[in-house]
Each structure stands twice: as C-alpha cells, then as structure tokens.
Amino acid sequence: MADLFDTGDPAPAAEPQGHRPLADRLRPRSLGEVIGQEQVLGPEAPLGVMLAAGSLGSLIFWGPPGVGKTTIARLLADETDLHFIQISAIFSGVAELKKVFQEARHRRQNGQGTLLFVDEIHRFNKAQQDGFLPFMEDGTILLVGATTENPSFELNAALLSRSQVLVLTRLALSDLERLAQRAEREMGRPLPLDGPAREALLEMADGDGRALLNLIEQIAAWKVSGKLGTEGLASRLMRRAAKYDKSGDEHFNLISALHKSVRGSDPDAALYWLARMLTGGEDPRYLARRIARMAIEDIGLADTHAHRVCLDAWETYERLGSPEGELALGQAVIYLALAPKSNAGYSAFKAAMREARKTGSEPPPKHILNAPTRLMKEQGYGAGYAYDHDSEDAFSGQNYFPETMKRPVLYHPVERGFERELKKRVDYFAKLRSNRK
C-alpha cells in the first residue's frame, strides 16, 4: 500500500534490514502524516470530528486505488487502541469470517475492541454482507470497508445504514509532488529528472500514490548520468494505463461526462471524454450506440440530419474498424455537440408512455375504428369518421384520443433548429382544431 507522508516530517532513521519496497518504508505512523484526503481527515472533517469526540463509528471508504484507504484504517485502529484485523473480500470466505468474529468476540470479553478492515468489501455477496450486521450492532467489531465501486449500487442498504460513507479522492499533483520529495529524502538522493520529466512522472501516476512510489523505485535503480528529459523517461518507462473498468464506475462516469458534454454543446470536452474511453479500451460499438442515442435524446427533431450522421459514423466504423473508424465516431460527436438541441421529442415520448400506462384499457373512439363486418357497423364502428383529405386544408380536427380521456398536449417543440418549423405546424393545426370545434 502506498502510504502518504507530510513532507514536513523528518525522514525515519535508517536501520539495517532486508529489501523493503519504498511504499512500505514510507508508511505513515500517524494520521497527521497522511498526504491528501483533508476532506475526511481535517479538524472539521468527519474523521477529525469523530476522533476529537472519541466516538468512531463504522465506515466505508470509497475511492480509487492508491489513495490511502488501508493506511487510514490501520492508523484509526492505532488512534483508538483497537486491534487491527485486515481481510480481503476477494480471498476470504464464510469460514474465515466466522473465525474473525469469534476472535473479536473473545477479544471484546477481555476488554479490547476490534477494527475489522475489509478490502474490496463490495465483492462480498448480499448474504455475506448481512453477516456483518449483528457483530456491528453489538459492538463486537468496528467495521471499516474499502471499495473502489459506488457503495450505493454495490453494498446492502442495511450495511450502508449502519456506516458512514467517506469519499477518498485521487491525489492532486501537489500531493504527489510532496510524496516524491519524501521518497527522495528516504533514498538520500534526488530523482535524475529535469522539471518537465518530473511533471510527466507525476502525471503518469494518475493520482495513485502507490503507483508513483513504484515508478520512483524503478527510476532510482537506473544508472544514468545527468538528468533525463521527458523523452528519456518515456523510453525507459512504460506509461501507466489509465484507470478504466468497462463494467464499473469509471465506465458510467465517463459515458456520463461524454453525454453531458455533447448536451452542453462543448465539442472539445466531448472529444476528450470520447478519447478517454477509447484509450481505456472501451468497445467503439458501445460508443456508437450511445452516440446515436444522444442524437435521439438531446438533438431530436431540432436537427433531423443528426441521427443520420450517427448511423453513418457507426456504419463507417463497422467497415473500417479500429483505429481508422474511430475518427468517424469523433466527427459524429463534434456534429452532435454543435447541433441545435431539443429534448421535446424525448419528453413527449415519455409523457405518452405515462399516459398509456394510466389509460391502457381505454378503446379508441369508434369513429376511427374500421368496420369490415355488418355487426361492427351496427355497433357504430367507423360512424361519423371524417376523411381528412376531403376537409378544408386536409384537416378535419376530429378527436383521435379515447372518448373518456381529456386531450393532453405531449409534444412541446422548441424555438431552435428545424423544430422551430415544427412548432409553427403544431401551432397551425392547434388553431385549426380550435376553429373546427
């Protein structure tokens, strides 16, 4: 675990020992030494307030890898004189959980509490998560869970109701720089990098303290004379892949960012998020489907060509494949971002679905029903139907909704793009309908 130190603290004294990873050697010894996460550790932040009041409750740490979740949990146990137990939901089963609970109960009978840290807690199924509840409620354990996935979706409501969710964030570049300086003091020498290369190194870490320390350890082992520039660094060090889980939070966060950038008419931001997803390994066909949906949902009839652009881009990708076909998706994204926006059609369809669910048993009015048999004619089917082409302006103004249903207005076109013309037509027919009545 990459453990994060305040650069103002003196480096620990060297002691003879076997090889220990740099991340382990820089493990914080108190919460005051943790770099970053002021939003949970500060004096007025949740953990600061809990510790000051001497009342620590069960917690769920939600955040990306390498930001200090395990470290903070371990230090919380030290601060509160609790016995620290760490397990991983990936490797632990029911038998191990029972053993942990039994030992914690025995420990409690002897006057010591237990802080149970569960890494990747979202990997436990519903029944396993429920198993924690009685031991949390009777004080046998103080649970601190860690997850990289959204707790709202991955954890049981009962578990969440007994815990406080604290969000840990990616380390800022300034935090990573402090961590790099601490590593240099520990190693007793500066990194052989010039300024731009040092900045590139921090960006490679992508907010992950553990990743940064691992990269620094690699660089420290190189035998170089002078300082390396960005090209020298890149030639010796593989760039760390950006964090992206095609089935997890990052997938949904990035597609949301792409969609909202298109809706917000920002082609530069939309292209950036499209590129982020592509470089993260997202299936371009998934992106093609979502881009087509954006055209329907957010441009709609304001630009009737937008949907066609998306379908053409999708077909182009299918013919060319990657990476050439991805350019067509990028051009479709630019077109959508700059197109006039209207969700009137989308909103009208949703409103129609609501009306249909409310009045789903109502029959159409008889005058618009076909009457192929004599019995149906006797029942009034088709009686009084006005053939619109025989009416003035080819518009009869008849009612086409169920007879017991008040006529709703579902479609509200906007004054943008082609929908401005559609609004004129809607208003024109509404006026005719009113006059015919």
PDB file of C-alpha atoms in Angstrom, residues 104-400:
ATOM      1  CA  ALA A 104     -13.222 -10.453  18.006  1.00  0.00           C
ATOM      2  CA  ARG A 105     -15.917 -11.556  20.478  1.00  0.00           C
ATOM      3  CA  HIS A 106     -13.304 -13.242  22.688  1.00  0.00           C
ATOM      4  CA  ARG A 107     -11.110 -10.149  22.465  1.00  0.00           C
ATOM      5  CA  ARG A 108     -14.047  -7.960  23.486  1.00  0.00           C
ATOM      6  CA  GLN A 109     -14.713 -10.134  26.540  1.00  0.00           C
ATOM      7  CA  ASN A 110     -11.111  -9.412  27.530  1.00  0.00           C
ATOM      8  CA  GLY A 111     -11.646  -5.670  27.217  1.00  0.00           C
ATOM      9  CA  GLN A 112     -10.256  -4.876  23.751  1.00  0.00           C
ATOM     10  CA  GLY A 113     -12.220  -3.881  20.691  1.00  0.00           C
ATOM     11  CA  THR A 114     -11.522  -4.869  17.077  1.00  0.00           C
ATOM     12  CA  LEU A 115     -11.323  -2.729  13.983  1.00  0.00           C
ATOM     13  CA  LEU A 116     -12.030  -5.057  11.077  1.00  0.00           C
ATOM     14  CA  PHE A 117     -10.812  -3.669   7.772  1.00  0.00           C
ATOM     15  CA  VAL A 118     -12.413  -5.355   4.758  1.00  0.00           C
ATOM     16  CA  ASP A 119     -10.748  -4.534   1.458  1.00  0.00           C
ATOM     17  CA  GLU A 120     -12.904  -4.726  -1.685  1.00  0.00           C
ATOM     18  CA  ILE A 121     -15.957  -5.198   0.540  1.00  0.00           C
ATOM     19  CA  HIS A 122     -18.269  -4.928  -2.463  1.00  0.00           C
ATOM     20  CA  ARG A 123     -17.029  -8.368  -3.575  1.00  0.00           C
ATOM     21  CA  PHE A 124     -18.996  -9.995  -0.734  1.00  0.00           C
ATOM     22  CA  ASN A 125     -22.476 -11.103  -1.754  1.00  0.00           C
ATOM     23  CA  LYS A 126     -25.677  -9.952  -0.034  1.00  0.00           C
ATOM     24  CA  ALA A 127     -25.753 -12.828   2.470  1.00  0.00           C
ATOM     25  CA  GLN A 128     -22.119 -12.278   3.433  1.00  0.00           C
ATOM     26  CA  GLN A 129     -22.699  -8.544   3.870  1.00  0.00           C
ATOM     27  CA  ASP A 130     -25.707  -9.282   6.073  1.00  0.00           C
ATOM     28  CA  GLY A 131     -23.434 -11.433   8.227  1.00  0.00           C
ATOM     29  CA  PHE A 132     -21.589  -8.343   9.465  1.00  0.00           C
ATOM     30  CA  LEU A 133     -24.708  -6.663  10.860  1.00  0.00           C
ATOM     31  CA  PRO A 134     -25.170  -8.387  14.257  1.00  0.00           C
ATOM     32  CA  PHE A 135     -21.478  -8.011  15.086  1.00  0.00           C
ATOM     33  CA  MET A 136     -21.562  -4.329  14.175  1.00  0.00           C
ATOM     34  CA  GLU A 137     -24.701  -3.755  16.227  1.00  0.00           C
ATOM     35  CA  ASP A 138     -23.451  -5.417  19.431  1.00  0.00           C
ATOM     36  CA  GLY A 139     -20.047  -3.741  19.219  1.00  0.00           C
ATOM     37  CA  THR A 140     -18.038  -6.892  18.557  1.00  0.00           C
ATOM     38  CA  ILE A 141     -16.371  -5.172  15.606  1.00  0.00           C
ATOM     39  CA  LEU A 142     -15.979  -1.682  14.262  1.00  0.00           C
ATOM     40  CA  LEU A 143     -16.185  -2.200  10.515  1.00  0.00           C
ATOM     41  CA  VAL A 144     -14.117  -0.191   8.058  1.00  0.00           C
ATOM     42  CA  GLY A 145     -14.789  -1.293   4.495  1.00  0.00           C
ATOM     43  CA  ALA A 146     -12.940  -0.165   1.398  1.00  0.00           C
ATOM     44  CA  THR A 147     -14.363  -0.174  -2.107  1.00  0.00           C
ATOM     45  CA  THR A 148     -13.498   1.247  -5.493  1.00  0.00           C
ATOM     46  CA  GLU A 149     -17.123   0.852  -6.623  1.00  0.00           C
ATOM     47  CA  ASN A 150     -20.110   3.049  -5.846  1.00  0.00           C
ATOM     48  CA  PRO A 151     -21.460   1.844  -2.470  1.00  0.00           C
ATOM     49  CA  SER A 152     -24.989   2.885  -3.407  1.00  0.00           C
ATOM     50  CA  PHE A 153     -25.034   0.143  -6.029  1.00  0.00           C
ATOM     51  CA  GLU A 154     -22.708  -2.470  -4.545  1.00  0.00           C
ATOM     52  CA  LEU A 155     -23.490  -2.562  -0.810  1.00  0.00           C
ATOM     53  CA  ASN A 156     -26.647  -3.583   1.018  1.00  0.00           C
ATOM     54  CA  ALA A 157     -28.896  -0.822   2.303  1.00  0.00           C
ATOM     55  CA  ALA A 158     -28.752  -2.355   5.796  1.00  0.00           C
ATOM     56  CA  LEU A 159     -24.951  -2.193   5.834  1.00  0.00           C
ATOM     57  CA  LEU A 160     -24.929   1.359   4.494  1.00  0.00           C
ATOM     58  CA  SER A 161     -27.456   2.498   7.102  1.00  0.00           C
ATOM     59  CA  ARG A 162     -25.057   1.406   9.875  1.00  0.00           C
ATOM     60  CA  SER A 163     -21.998   3.042   8.325  1.00  0.00           C
ATOM     61  CA  GLN A 164     -20.828   6.439   7.171  1.00  0.00           C
ATOM     62  CA  VAL A 165     -19.513   6.590   3.624  1.00  0.00           C
ATOM     63  CA  LEU A 166     -16.372   8.703   3.256  1.00  0.00           C
ATOM     64  CA  VAL A 167     -15.124   9.564  -0.214  1.00  0.00           C
ATOM     65  CA  LEU A 168     -11.367   9.449  -0.749  1.00  0.00           C
ATOM     66  CA  THR A 169     -10.159  11.222  -3.878  1.00  0.00           C
ATOM     67  CA  ARG A 170      -7.295  10.875  -6.322  1.00  0.00           C
ATOM     68  CA  LEU A 171      -4.164  12.629  -5.140  1.00  0.00           C
ATOM     69  CA  ALA A 172      -3.587  16.022  -6.686  1.00  0.00           C
ATOM     70  CA  LEU A 173      -0.307  16.750  -8.475  1.00  0.00           C
ATOM     71  CA  SER A 174       0.767  18.838  -5.477  1.00  0.00           C
ATOM     72  CA  ASP A 175       0.155  15.843  -3.190  1.00  0.00           C
ATOM     73  CA  LEU A 176       2.130  13.564  -5.486  1.00  0.00           C
ATOM     74  CA  GLU A 177       4.999  16.085  -5.529  1.00  0.00           C
ATOM     75  CA  ARG A 178       5.121  16.055  -1.714  1.00  0.00           C
ATOM     76  CA  LEU A 179       5.172  12.281  -1.808  1.00  0.00           C
ATOM     77  CA  ALA A 180       8.003  12.304  -4.365  1.00  0.00           C
ATOM     78  CA  GLN A 181      10.031  14.660  -2.161  1.00  0.00           C
ATOM     79  CA  ARG A 182       9.523  12.354   0.799  1.00  0.00           C
ATOM     80  CA  ALA A 183      10.733   9.426  -1.285  1.00  0.00           C
ATOM     81  CA  GLU A 184      13.836  11.377  -2.301  1.00  0.00           C
ATOM     82  CA  ARG A 185      14.676  12.079   1.342  1.00  0.00           C
ATOM     83  CA  GLU A 186      14.196   8.412   2.184  1.00  0.00           C
ATOM     84  CA  MET A 187      16.505   7.367  -0.672  1.00  0.00           C
ATOM     85  CA  GLY A 188      19.010  10.100   0.145  1.00  0.00           C
ATOM     86  CA  ARG A 189      19.214  11.429  -3.415  1.00  0.00           C
ATOM     87  CA  PRO A 190      17.046  13.319  -5.897  1.00  0.00           C
ATOM     88  CA  LEU A 191      15.457  11.714  -8.898  1.00  0.00           C
ATOM     89  CA  PRO A 192      17.542  12.074 -12.090  1.00  0.00           C
ATOM     90  CA  LEU A 193      14.820  14.014 -13.907  1.00  0.00           C
ATOM     91  CA  ASP A 194      14.563  17.534 -15.242  1.00  0.00           C
ATOM     92  CA  GLY A 195      11.495  19.647 -14.500  1.00  0.00           C
ATOM     93  CA  PRO A 196       9.276  18.577 -17.433  1.00  0.00           C
ATOM     94  CA  ALA A 197      10.194  14.914 -16.911  1.00  0.00           C
ATOM     95  CA  ARG A 198       9.323  15.190 -13.238  1.00  0.00           C
ATOM     96  CA  GLU A 199       5.918  16.634 -14.147  1.00  0.00           C
ATOM     97  CA  ALA A 200       5.409  13.811 -16.651  1.00  0.00           C
ATOM     98  CA  LEU A 201       6.215  11.271 -13.939  1.00  0.00           C
ATOM     99  CA  LEU A 202       3.584  12.727 -11.621  1.00  0.00           C
ATOM    100  CA  GLU A 203       1.009  12.650 -14.404  1.00  0.00           C
ATOM    101  CA  MET A 204       1.861   9.010 -15.147  1.00  0.00           C
ATOM    102  CA  ALA A 205       0.876   8.126 -11.582  1.00  0.00           C
ATOM    103  CA  ASP A 206      -2.674   9.311 -12.379  1.00  0.00           C
ATOM    104  CA  GLY A 207      -3.484  10.285  -8.785  1.00  0.00           C
ATOM    105  CA  ASP A 208      -2.306   6.937  -7.357  1.00  0.00           C
ATOM    106  CA  GLY A 209       0.287   7.255  -4.576  1.00  0.00           C
ATOM    107  CA  ARG A 210       1.237   3.579  -4.678  1.00  0.00           C
ATOM    108  CA  ALA A 211       1.812   3.766  -8.436  1.00  0.00           C
ATOM    109  CA  LEU A 212       4.028   6.836  -8.022  1.00  0.00           C
ATOM    110  CA  LEU A 213       6.238   5.158  -5.428  1.00  0.00           C
ATOM    111  CA  ASN A 214       6.579   2.076  -7.601  1.00  0.00           C
ATOM    112  CA  LEU A 215       7.629   4.258 -10.545  1.00  0.00           C
ATOM    113  CA  ILE A 216      10.098   6.155  -8.379  1.00  0.00           C
ATOM    114  CA  GLU A 217      11.622   2.881  -7.194  1.00  0.00           C
ATOM    115  CA  GLN A 218      12.152   1.828 -10.802  1.00  0.00           C
ATOM    116  CA  ILE A 219      13.794   5.129 -11.699  1.00  0.00           C
ATOM    117  CA  ALA A 220      16.047   5.017  -8.630  1.00  0.00           C
ATOM    118  CA  ALA A 221      17.526   1.731  -9.861  1.00  0.00           C
ATOM    119  CA  TRP A 222      18.613   3.205 -13.205  1.00  0.00           C
ATOM    120  CA  LYS A 223      22.249   4.069 -13.795  1.00  0.00           C
ATOM    121  CA  VAL A 224      22.141   7.399 -15.590  1.00  0.00           C
ATOM    122  CA  SER A 225      24.443  10.383 -15.750  1.00  0.00           C
ATOM    123  CA  GLY A 226      22.868  13.798 -15.511  1.00  0.00           C
ATOM    124  CA  LYS A 227      19.121  14.385 -15.720  1.00  0.00           C
ATOM    125  CA  LEU A 228      16.670  12.690 -18.031  1.00  0.00           C
ATOM    126  CA  GLY A 229      14.140  14.659 -20.059  1.00  0.00           C
ATOM    127  CA  THR A 230      10.640  13.558 -20.934  1.00  0.00           C
ATOM    128  CA  GLU A 231      11.810  11.555 -23.974  1.00  0.00           C
ATOM    129  CA  GLY A 232      14.435   9.748 -21.933  1.00  0.00           C
ATOM    130  CA  LEU A 233      11.873   8.994 -19.250  1.00  0.00           C
ATOM    131  CA  ALA A 234       9.301   7.740 -21.747  1.00  0.00           C
ATOM    132  CA  SER A 235      11.817   5.475 -23.488  1.00  0.00           C
ATOM    133  CA  ARG A 236      12.718   3.765 -20.219  1.00  0.00           C
ATOM    134  CA  LEU A 237       9.350   3.699 -18.513  1.00  0.00           C
ATOM    135  CA  MET A 238       6.077   2.339 -19.790  1.00  0.00           C
ATOM    136  CA  ARG A 239       3.268   4.792 -19.223  1.00  0.00           C
ATOM    137  CA  ARG A 240       0.794   3.514 -16.647  1.00  0.00           C
ATOM    138  CA  ALA A 241      -2.569   2.649 -18.150  1.00  0.00           C
ATOM    139  CA  ALA A 242      -5.344   4.996 -17.095  1.00  0.00           C
ATOM    140  CA  LYS A 243      -7.779   3.542 -14.601  1.00  0.00           C
ATOM    141  CA  TYR A 244     -10.792   2.331 -16.521  1.00  0.00           C
ATOM    142  CA  ASP A 245     -13.137  -0.526 -15.725  1.00  0.00           C
ATOM    143  CA  LYS A 246     -15.511  -1.201 -18.602  1.00  0.00           C
ATOM    144  CA  SER A 247     -18.111  -2.610 -16.221  1.00  0.00           C
ATOM    145  CA  GLY A 248     -17.576  -0.388 -13.197  1.00  0.00           C
ATOM    146  CA  ASP A 249     -17.952   3.197 -12.014  1.00  0.00           C
ATOM    147  CA  GLU A 250     -15.396   4.663 -14.421  1.00  0.00           C
ATOM    148  CA  HIS A 251     -17.357   3.284 -17.367  1.00  0.00           C
ATOM    149  CA  PHE A 252     -20.546   5.024 -16.251  1.00  0.00           C
ATOM    150  CA  ASN A 253     -18.763   8.183 -15.096  1.00  0.00           C
ATOM    151  CA  LEU A 254     -17.034   8.690 -18.432  1.00  0.00           C
ATOM    152  CA  ILE A 255     -20.046   7.958 -20.629  1.00  0.00           C
ATOM    153  CA  SER A 256     -21.986  10.406 -18.462  1.00  0.00           C
ATOM    154  CA  ALA A 257     -19.256  13.007 -18.992  1.00  0.00           C
ATOM    155  CA  LEU A 258     -19.340  12.420 -22.766  1.00  0.00           C
ATOM    156  CA  HIS A 259     -23.126  12.651 -22.943  1.00  0.00           C
ATOM    157  CA  LYS A 260     -23.334  15.798 -20.842  1.00  0.00           C
ATOM    158  CA  SER A 261     -20.531  17.469 -22.834  1.00  0.00           C
ATOM    159  CA  VAL A 262     -22.470  16.826 -26.046  1.00  0.00           C
ATOM    160  CA  ARG A 263     -25.666  18.114 -24.414  1.00  0.00           C
ATOM    161  CA  GLY A 264     -23.723  21.160 -23.229  1.00  0.00           C
ATOM    162  CA  SER A 265     -22.568  21.953 -26.802  1.00  0.00           C
ATOM    163  CA  ASP A 266     -18.859  21.603 -25.935  1.00  0.00           C
ATOM    164  CA  PRO A 267     -17.150  19.700 -28.790  1.00  0.00           C
ATOM    165  CA  ASP A 268     -13.703  19.884 -27.173  1.00  0.00           C
ATOM    166  CA  ALA A 269     -14.845  18.309 -23.914  1.00  0.00           C
ATOM    167  CA  ALA A 270     -16.927  15.749 -25.796  1.00  0.00           C
ATOM    168  CA  LEU A 271     -13.923  14.697 -27.894  1.00  0.00           C
ATOM    169  CA  TYR A 272     -11.762  14.471 -24.770  1.00  0.00           C
ATOM    170  CA  TRP A 273     -14.143  12.089 -22.990  1.00  0.00           C
ATOM    171  CA  LEU A 274     -14.579  10.048 -26.153  1.00  0.00           C
ATOM    172  CA  ALA A 275     -10.801   9.733 -26.363  1.00  0.00           C
ATOM    173  CA  ARG A 276     -10.578   8.810 -22.676  1.00  0.00           C
ATOM    174  CA  MET A 277     -12.979   5.938 -23.204  1.00  0.00           C
ATOM    175  CA  LEU A 278     -11.282   4.724 -26.380  1.00  0.00           C
ATOM    176  CA  THR A 279      -7.801   4.796 -24.845  1.00  0.00           C
ATOM    177  CA  GLY A 280      -9.216   2.982 -21.814  1.00  0.00           C
ATOM    178  CA  GLY A 281     -10.267   0.107 -24.048  1.00  0.00           C
ATOM    179  CA  GLU A 282     -13.990   0.791 -24.417  1.00  0.00           C
ATOM    180  CA  ASP A 283     -15.752  -1.050 -27.239  1.00  0.00           C
ATOM    181  CA  PRO A 284     -16.287   1.514 -30.044  1.00  0.00           C
ATOM    182  CA  ARG A 285     -19.566  -0.234 -30.909  1.00  0.00           C
ATOM    183  CA  TYR A 286     -20.896   0.602 -27.456  1.00  0.00           C
ATOM    184  CA  LEU A 287     -19.884   4.218 -28.048  1.00  0.00           C
ATOM    185  CA  ALA A 288     -21.568   4.205 -31.463  1.00  0.00           C
ATOM    186  CA  ARG A 289     -24.830   3.067 -29.854  1.00  0.00           C
ATOM    187  CA  ARG A 290     -24.611   5.703 -27.135  1.00  0.00           C
ATOM    188  CA  ILE A 291     -23.772   8.461 -29.609  1.00  0.00           C
ATOM    189  CA  ALA A 292     -26.838   7.521 -31.685  1.00  0.00           C
ATOM    190  CA  ARG A 293     -28.920   7.689 -28.533  1.00  0.00           C
ATOM    191  CA  MET A 294     -27.586  11.201 -27.832  1.00  0.00           C
ATOM    192  CA  ALA A 295     -28.847  12.295 -31.240  1.00  0.00           C
ATOM    193  CA  ILE A 296     -32.318  10.979 -30.454  1.00  0.00           C
ATOM    194  CA  GLU A 297     -32.474  12.190 -26.863  1.00  0.00           C
ATOM    195  CA  ASP A 298     -30.818  15.613 -26.979  1.00  0.00           C
ATOM    196  CA  ILE A 299     -30.974  16.824 -30.586  1.00  0.00           C
ATOM    197  CA  GLY A 300     -34.133  15.114 -31.703  1.00  0.00           C
ATOM    198  CA  LEU A 301     -36.087  16.926 -34.384  1.00  0.00           C
ATOM    199  CA  ALA A 302     -34.151  20.164 -33.956  1.00  0.00           C
ATOM    200  CA  ASP A 303     -31.703  18.660 -36.468  1.00  0.00           C
ATOM    201  CA  THR A 304     -33.197  15.756 -38.381  1.00  0.00           C
ATOM    202  CA  HIS A 305     -29.821  15.054 -40.003  1.00  0.00           C
ATOM    203  CA  ALA A 306     -28.048  14.377 -36.680  1.00  0.00           C
ATOM    204  CA  HIS A 307     -29.342  10.840 -36.302  1.00  0.00           C
ATOM    205  CA  ARG A 308     -28.277  10.018 -39.863  1.00  0.00           C
ATOM    206  CA  VAL A 309     -24.762  11.330 -39.144  1.00  0.00           C
ATOM    207  CA  CYS A 310     -24.514   8.959 -36.180  1.00  0.00           C
ATOM    208  CA  LEU A 311     -25.740   5.948 -38.137  1.00  0.00           C
ATOM    209  CA  ASP A 312     -23.316   6.737 -40.965  1.00  0.00           C
ATOM    210  CA  ALA A 313     -20.454   7.014 -38.458  1.00  0.00           C
ATOM    211  CA  TRP A 314     -21.465   3.685 -36.922  1.00  0.00           C
ATOM    212  CA  GLU A 315     -21.537   2.029 -40.353  1.00  0.00           C
ATOM    213  CA  THR A 316     -18.188   3.596 -41.236  1.00  0.00           C
ATOM    214  CA  TYR A 317     -16.651   2.129 -38.097  1.00  0.00           C
ATOM    215  CA  GLU A 318     -18.060  -1.305 -38.959  1.00  0.00           C
ATOM    216  CA  ARG A 319     -16.456  -1.086 -42.409  1.00  0.00           C
ATOM    217  CA  LEU A 320     -13.090   0.343 -41.340  1.00  0.00           C
ATOM    218  CA  GLY A 321     -12.641  -0.975 -37.809  1.00  0.00           C
ATOM    219  CA  SER A 322     -10.117   0.489 -35.358  1.00  0.00           C
ATOM    220  CA  PRO A 323      -8.376   2.850 -35.316  1.00  0.00           C
ATOM    221  CA  GLU A 324      -9.471   4.420 -38.617  1.00  0.00           C
ATOM    222  CA  GLY A 325     -13.193   4.047 -37.969  1.00  0.00           C
ATOM    223  CA  GLU A 326     -12.924   5.786 -34.621  1.00  0.00           C
ATOM    224  CA  LEU A 327     -12.391   9.071 -36.463  1.00  0.00           C
ATOM    225  CA  ALA A 328     -15.941   8.800 -37.809  1.00  0.00           C
ATOM    226  CA  LEU A 329     -17.248   8.484 -34.247  1.00  0.00           C
ATOM    227  CA  GLY A 330     -15.233  11.559 -33.286  1.00  0.00           C
ATOM    228  CA  GLN A 331     -16.730  13.548 -36.144  1.00  0.00           C
ATOM    229  CA  ALA A 332     -20.233  12.455 -35.149  1.00  0.00           C
ATOM    230  CA  VAL A 333     -19.562  13.662 -31.601  1.00  0.00           C
ATOM    231  CA  ILE A 334     -18.437  17.054 -32.923  1.00  0.00           C
ATOM    232  CA  TYR A 335     -21.577  17.319 -35.071  1.00  0.00           C
ATOM    233  CA  LEU A 336     -23.864  16.468 -32.148  1.00  0.00           C
ATOM    234  CA  ALA A 337     -22.132  18.913 -29.807  1.00  0.00           C
ATOM    235  CA  LEU A 338     -22.624  21.764 -32.267  1.00  0.00           C
ATOM    236  CA  ALA A 339     -26.153  20.812 -33.381  1.00  0.00           C
ATOM    237  CA  PRO A 340     -29.224  22.679 -32.074  1.00  0.00           C
ATOM    238  CA  LYS A 341     -30.596  20.887 -29.019  1.00  0.00           C
ATOM    239  CA  SER A 342     -34.114  19.759 -28.225  1.00  0.00           C
ATOM    240  CA  ASN A 343     -35.404  17.029 -25.958  1.00  0.00           C
ATOM    241  CA  ALA A 344     -39.019  17.812 -26.910  1.00  0.00           C
ATOM    242  CA  GLY A 345     -39.458  14.543 -28.794  1.00  0.00           C
ATOM    243  CA  TYR A 346     -37.851  12.574 -25.962  1.00  0.00           C
ATOM    244  CA  SER A 347     -40.032  14.291 -23.374  1.00  0.00           C
ATOM    245  CA  ALA A 348     -43.148  13.815 -25.497  1.00  0.00           C
ATOM    246  CA  PHE A 349     -42.478  10.094 -25.826  1.00  0.00           C
ATOM    247  CA  LYS A 350     -42.022   9.708 -22.056  1.00  0.00           C
ATOM    248  CA  ALA A 351     -45.214  11.664 -21.451  1.00  0.00           C
ATOM    249  CA  ALA A 352     -47.068   9.442 -23.928  1.00  0.00           C
ATOM    250  CA  MET A 353     -45.793   6.333 -22.106  1.00  0.00           C
ATOM    251  CA  ARG A 354     -47.083   7.737 -18.808  1.00  0.00           C
ATOM    252  CA  GLU A 355     -50.490   8.431 -20.339  1.00  0.00           C
ATOM    253  CA  ALA A 356     -50.581   4.954 -21.875  1.00  0.00           C
ATOM    254  CA  ARG A 357     -49.891   3.316 -18.511  1.00  0.00           C
ATOM    255  CA  LYS A 358     -52.690   5.354 -16.895  1.00  0.00           C
ATOM    256  CA  THR A 359     -55.304   4.757 -19.590  1.00  0.00           C
ATOM    257  CA  GLY A 360     -54.133   1.463 -21.080  1.00  0.00           C
ATOM    258  CA  SER A 361     -57.595  -0.136 -21.191  1.00  0.00           C
ATOM    259  CA  GLU A 362     -59.397   2.698 -22.956  1.00  0.00           C
ATOM    260  CA  PRO A 363     -60.504   1.817 -26.539  1.00  0.00           C
ATOM    261  CA  PRO A 364     -60.044   4.210 -29.468  1.00  0.00           C
ATOM    262  CA  PRO A 365     -63.112   6.290 -30.330  1.00  0.00           C
ATOM    263  CA  LYS A 366     -65.497   4.333 -32.548  1.00  0.00           C
ATOM    264  CA  HIS A 367     -65.383   6.762 -35.429  1.00  0.00           C
ATOM    265  CA  ILE A 368     -61.762   5.846 -36.204  1.00  0.00           C
ATOM    266  CA  LEU A 369     -62.305   2.089 -35.983  1.00  0.00           C
ATOM    267  CA  ASN A 370     -62.611   0.027 -39.148  1.00  0.00           C
ATOM    268  CA  ALA A 371     -65.903  -1.815 -39.716  1.00  0.00           C
ATOM    269  CA  PRO A 372     -65.243  -4.769 -42.035  1.00  0.00           C
ATOM    270  CA  THR A 373     -68.382  -6.643 -40.843  1.00  0.00           C
ATOM    271  CA  ARG A 374     -72.075  -5.716 -40.621  1.00  0.00           C
ATOM    272  CA  LEU A 375     -72.086  -6.348 -36.851  1.00  0.00           C
ATOM    273  CA  MET A 376     -69.286  -3.880 -36.367  1.00  0.00           C
ATOM    274  CA  LYS A 377     -71.100  -1.295 -38.441  1.00  0.00           C
ATOM    275  CA  GLU A 378     -74.201  -1.856 -36.320  1.00  0.00           C
ATOM    276  CA  GLN A 379     -72.073  -1.201 -33.253  1.00  0.00           C
ATOM    277  CA  GLY A 380     -71.139   2.217 -34.638  1.00  0.00           C
ATOM    278  CA  TYR A 381     -67.626   1.380 -35.808  1.00  0.00           C
ATOM    279  CA  GLY A 382     -66.487   3.991 -38.316  1.00  0.00           C
ATOM    280  CA  ALA A 383     -69.661   6.079 -37.961  1.00  0.00           C
ATOM    281  CA  GLY A 384     -69.012   9.771 -38.389  1.00  0.00           C
ATOM    282  CA  TYR A 385     -65.393   9.400 -39.481  1.00  0.00           C
ATOM    283  CA  ALA A 386     -64.244  12.443 -41.434  1.00  0.00           C
ATOM    284  CA  TYR A 387     -61.758  11.648 -44.220  1.00  0.00           C
ATOM    285  CA  ASP A 388     -59.183  14.401 -43.709  1.00  0.00           C
ATOM    286  CA  HIS A 389     -58.345  14.759 -47.402  1.00  0.00           C
ATOM    287  CA  ASP A 390     -61.939  15.747 -48.041  1.00  0.00           C
ATOM    288  CA  SER A 391     -61.768  18.505 -45.418  1.00  0.00           C
ATOM    289  CA  GLU A 392     -60.594  22.083 -45.838  1.00  0.00           C
ATOM    290  CA  ASP A 393     -56.788  22.232 -45.516  1.00  0.00           C
ATOM    291  CA  ALA A 394     -56.865  18.384 -45.441  1.00  0.00           C
ATOM    292  CA  PHE A 395     -57.558  18.641 -41.727  1.00  0.00           C
ATOM    293  CA  SER A 396     -60.773  17.502 -40.059  1.00  0.00           C
ATOM    294  CA  GLY A 397     -59.841  18.377 -36.458  1.00  0.00           C
ATOM    295  CA  GLN A 398     -61.517  15.203 -35.162  1.00  0.00           C
ATOM    296  CA  ASN A 399     -60.598  13.663 -31.816  1.00  0.00           C
ATOM    297  CA  TYR A 400     -58.321  10.628 -32.003  1.00  0.00           C
TER     298      TYR A 400
END
